[in-house]
Amino acid sequence: MKDDNFFSPEIIIKAYSLGIFPMAKSHTSNSVSFYEPSIRGIIPLNPPHIPRKLLKMVRKSIFEITINYDFRYIIDGCSRITKNRKDTWINKKIKSNYLILHKMGFAHSIEVWENEKIVGGLYGLSLGSAFFGESMFSEKSNASKVALTHLIYILKNANFTLLDAQFPNEHLKQFGLIEIKKREFKELLSKALMIKKKFPQEVYKFHEN
């Protein structure tokens, strides 16, 4: 489904509540399309599945983590064209609307810092006890993986019930991603929307075992 003439934060929220999400065909596109995959990727929260080496690195606190400190920088980073990324699905319409959703308290970012500079992160949207992961980026090796690890534990400790990864891919399978059919996803989403949870503003602190 394509929306050329109207695209608003309210439409986006409604779409997510129905299991649909927006994407542009390219960063230069003037339109936005809505997608509802027949197979959905979700990441388990309880128990979480984190690669052992990555969890060990996170516990060493090599990077500093913040929540909602600089949403604009994160969505800019996710949409940035690089040597290895020739295009993205984040166009001007998506960016401007998610900035509004952030101000409304629905869209959130996790920033990964090194030497007082953001080197990676991710953003997504929360409704009820569901979090919809949108995009992530790294300027430093493993920075986006660290952001996702923190997101998983932040959601787990806040008793969120669903982490939607949208499209399955090999990169996310190391975090235990499972593939489910659209009907099953909608059932999980319906239950998650009935449970009201607030996205945390404090970073979950990892401790050495």
Short mmCIF file of C-alpha atoms in Angstrom, two decimals:
data_model
loop_
_atom_site.label_atom_id
_atom_site.label_comp_id
_atom_site.label_asym_id
_atom_site.label_seq_id
_atom_site.Cartn_x
_atom_site.Cartn_y
_atom_site.Cartn_z
CA MET A 1 0.00 0.00 0.00
CA LYS A 2 1.45 3.36 -1.04
CA ASP A 3 0.73 6.74 0.50
CA ASP A 4 1.70 9.67 -1.70
CA ASN A 5 -0.54 12.40 -0.35
CA PHE A 6 -0.93 11.90 3.36
CA PHE A 7 1.55 10.50 5.85
CA SER A 8 1.39 11.54 9.48
CA PRO A 9 2.49 10.36 12.94
CA GLU A 10 -1.09 9.31 13.65
CA ILE A 11 -1.21 7.18 10.49
CA ILE A 12 2.11 5.56 11.45
CA ILE A 13 0.88 4.68 14.95
CA LYS A 14 -2.30 3.18 13.54
CA ALA A 15 -0.31 1.18 11.00
CA TYR A 16 1.96 -0.31 13.67
CA SER A 17 -1.05 -1.28 15.77
CA LEU A 18 -2.26 -3.31 12.77
CA GLY A 19 1.10 -4.95 12.16
CA ILE A 20 2.02 -2.71 9.23
CA PHE A 21 5.10 -0.49 8.91
CA PRO A 22 6.27 2.22 6.47
CA MET A 23 9.32 2.23 4.21
CA ALA A 24 10.41 4.31 1.24
CA LYS A 25 11.85 2.65 -1.86
CA SER A 26 14.95 4.86 -1.57
CA HIS A 27 16.24 7.82 0.40
CA THR A 28 15.38 10.12 -2.52
CA SER A 29 11.83 8.84 -2.96
CA ASN A 30 8.97 11.30 -2.46
CA SER A 31 6.53 8.58 -1.42
CA VAL A 32 6.20 6.02 1.35
CA SER A 33 4.80 2.49 1.12
CA PHE A 34 3.35 0.33 3.90
CA TYR A 35 4.39 -3.30 4.33
CA GLU A 36 2.93 -6.35 6.04
CA PRO A 37 5.28 -9.33 5.52
CA SER A 38 3.80 -12.81 5.42
CA ILE A 39 6.74 -13.98 7.54
CA ARG A 40 7.83 -11.81 10.45
CA GLY A 41 11.06 -11.81 12.43
CA ILE A 42 10.85 -11.36 16.19
CA ILE A 43 13.63 -11.41 18.80
CA PRO A 44 12.89 -13.27 22.06
CA LEU A 45 13.16 -11.22 25.24
CA ASN A 46 12.70 -13.89 27.88
CA PRO A 47 15.16 -15.41 27.89
CA PRO A 48 17.37 -13.19 25.74
CA HIS A 49 19.81 -14.79 23.31
CA ILE A 50 23.06 -12.82 23.15
CA PRO A 51 26.30 -14.17 21.64
CA ARG A 52 28.66 -14.95 24.52
CA LYS A 53 31.58 -12.93 23.16
CA LEU A 54 29.33 -9.90 22.60
CA LEU A 55 27.83 -10.10 26.08
CA LYS A 56 31.30 -10.31 27.56
CA MET A 57 32.35 -7.20 25.63
CA VAL A 58 29.22 -5.31 26.73
CA ARG A 59 29.93 -6.15 30.37
CA LYS A 60 33.39 -4.61 30.02
CA SER A 61 31.70 -1.26 29.31
CA ILE A 62 33.95 -0.40 26.39
CA PHE A 63 31.18 1.89 25.14
CA GLU A 64 28.90 4.27 26.99
CA ILE A 65 25.17 4.01 26.38
CA THR A 66 22.41 6.62 26.48
CA ILE A 67 18.69 6.53 25.75
CA ASN A 68 16.89 9.24 23.77
CA TYR A 69 19.87 11.60 24.07
CA ASP A 70 20.11 12.51 20.38
CA PHE A 71 17.34 10.89 18.34
CA ARG A 72 18.05 13.11 15.33
CA TYR A 73 21.68 12.01 15.17
CA ILE A 74 20.66 8.36 15.27
CA ILE A 75 18.04 8.57 12.54
CA ASP A 76 20.48 10.66 10.47
CA GLY A 77 23.11 7.96 11.00
CA CYS A 78 20.69 5.23 9.97
CA SER A 79 19.82 7.11 6.77
CA ARG A 80 23.36 8.16 5.88
CA ILE A 81 24.80 6.99 2.57
CA THR A 82 28.23 5.38 3.00
CA LYS A 83 30.80 3.50 0.96
CA ASN A 84 29.16 0.22 1.93
CA ARG A 85 25.56 1.46 1.88
CA LYS A 86 24.50 2.99 -1.41
CA ASP A 87 20.88 3.63 -0.44
CA THR A 88 18.44 3.44 2.47
CA TRP A 89 14.66 3.25 2.87
CA ILE A 90 14.60 6.33 5.14
CA ASN A 91 13.52 9.36 3.12
CA LYS A 92 12.66 12.91 4.23
CA LYS A 93 9.02 12.06 4.98
CA ILE A 94 9.95 9.19 7.24
CA LYS A 95 12.64 11.17 9.00
CA SER A 96 10.44 14.21 9.71
CA ASN A 97 7.53 12.10 10.97
CA TYR A 98 9.68 9.97 13.27
CA LEU A 99 11.21 13.10 14.74
CA ILE A 100 7.66 14.16 15.64
CA LEU A 101 6.92 10.68 17.01
CA HIS A 102 10.01 11.02 19.19
CA LYS A 103 8.74 14.29 20.61
CA MET A 104 5.37 12.60 21.20
CA GLY A 105 7.08 9.88 23.25
CA PHE A 106 6.58 6.98 20.82
CA ALA A 107 9.91 6.78 18.97
CA HIS A 108 13.11 6.09 20.90
CA SER A 109 16.82 5.90 20.28
CA ILE A 110 19.78 4.20 21.89
CA GLU A 111 23.14 5.90 21.42
CA VAL A 112 26.51 4.16 21.67
CA TRP A 113 29.42 6.41 22.61
CA GLU A 114 33.19 6.17 22.47
CA ASN A 115 35.47 9.03 23.54
CA GLU A 116 32.49 11.39 23.90
CA LYS A 117 31.34 10.73 20.32
CA ILE A 118 28.34 8.74 19.11
CA VAL A 119 29.68 5.80 17.10
CA GLY A 120 26.46 3.86 16.53
CA GLY A 121 22.95 3.21 17.71
CA LEU A 122 19.42 2.28 16.79
CA TYR A 123 15.89 3.61 16.85
CA GLY A 124 12.39 2.22 16.90
CA LEU A 125 8.87 2.77 18.15
CA SER A 126 7.03 1.49 21.22
CA LEU A 127 3.32 0.80 21.65
CA GLY A 128 1.90 -0.99 24.68
CA SER A 129 4.47 -3.65 25.56
CA ALA A 130 5.73 -3.98 21.98
CA PHE A 131 8.84 -2.41 20.50
CA PHE A 132 9.27 -2.18 16.74
CA GLY A 133 12.93 -2.02 15.76
CA GLU A 134 13.46 0.20 12.74
CA SER A 135 17.11 0.67 11.89
CA MET A 136 20.62 0.75 13.33
CA PHE A 137 24.08 1.80 12.26
CA SER A 138 27.72 1.55 13.27
CA GLU A 139 30.68 3.85 12.82
CA LYS A 140 32.74 1.53 15.03
CA SER A 141 32.93 -2.25 14.94
CA ASN A 142 30.14 -3.90 16.98
CA ALA A 143 28.51 -0.60 17.99
CA SER A 144 25.10 -1.51 16.55
CA LYS A 145 25.29 -4.98 18.12
CA VAL A 146 26.00 -3.36 21.48
CA ALA A 147 23.00 -1.08 21.00
CA LEU A 148 20.76 -4.06 20.23
CA THR A 149 22.07 -5.98 23.23
CA HIS A 150 21.20 -3.08 25.51
CA LEU A 151 17.79 -2.71 23.87
CA ILE A 152 16.98 -6.37 24.50
CA TYR A 153 17.88 -6.14 28.18
CA ILE A 154 16.19 -2.76 28.60
CA LEU A 155 12.95 -4.20 27.21
CA LYS A 156 13.28 -7.43 29.19
CA ASN A 157 13.72 -5.58 32.48
CA ALA A 158 10.81 -3.26 31.69
CA ASN A 159 8.60 -6.33 31.07
CA PHE A 160 8.00 -5.66 27.38
CA THR A 161 6.58 -8.73 25.65
CA LEU A 162 7.40 -8.28 21.96
CA LEU A 163 10.42 -7.10 19.98
CA ASP A 164 9.58 -6.89 16.29
CA ALA A 165 12.52 -7.11 13.91
CA GLN A 166 10.27 -6.95 10.83
CA PHE A 167 12.25 -8.82 8.16
CA PRO A 168 14.30 -11.88 9.19
CA ASN A 169 17.99 -11.81 8.34
CA GLU A 170 21.12 -13.77 9.18
CA HIS A 171 22.64 -10.92 11.20
CA LEU A 172 19.74 -10.93 13.67
CA LYS A 173 19.58 -14.72 13.96
CA GLN A 174 22.59 -14.60 16.27
CA PHE A 175 20.25 -12.82 18.72
CA GLY A 176 17.84 -15.73 18.59
CA LEU A 177 15.53 -14.26 15.95
CA ILE A 178 12.66 -16.56 15.05
CA GLU A 179 10.38 -16.46 12.04
CA ILE A 180 6.63 -16.56 12.53
CA LYS A 181 3.65 -16.28 10.23
CA LYS A 182 1.65 -13.06 9.90
CA ARG A 183 -1.34 -14.49 11.76
CA GLU A 184 0.77 -15.54 14.76
CA PHE A 185 2.49 -12.17 14.82
CA LYS A 186 -0.85 -10.36 14.89
CA GLU A 187 -1.96 -12.49 17.83
CA LEU A 188 1.21 -11.62 19.75
CA LEU A 189 0.86 -7.97 18.81
CA SER A 190 -2.77 -7.82 19.93
CA LYS A 191 -1.79 -9.16 23.36
CA ALA A 192 1.21 -6.82 23.61
CA LEU A 193 -0.89 -3.74 22.83
CA MET A 194 -3.21 -4.56 25.74
CA ILE A 195 -0.31 -4.33 28.22
CA LYS A 196 0.78 -0.77 28.90
CA LYS A 197 4.50 -0.35 29.47
CA LYS A 198 6.65 2.76 29.48
CA PHE A 199 9.88 2.72 27.52
CA PRO A 200 12.66 3.20 30.12
CA GLN A 201 14.84 6.27 30.24
CA GLU A 202 17.59 4.61 32.25
CA VAL A 203 20.18 2.27 30.78
CA TYR A 204 20.21 -1.26 32.13
CA LYS A 205 23.51 -1.74 33.93
CA PHE A 206 25.42 -4.91 33.17
CA HIS A 207 27.44 -6.52 35.94
CA GLU A 208 30.20 -9.07 35.94
CA ASN A 209 29.06 -12.55 36.97
#
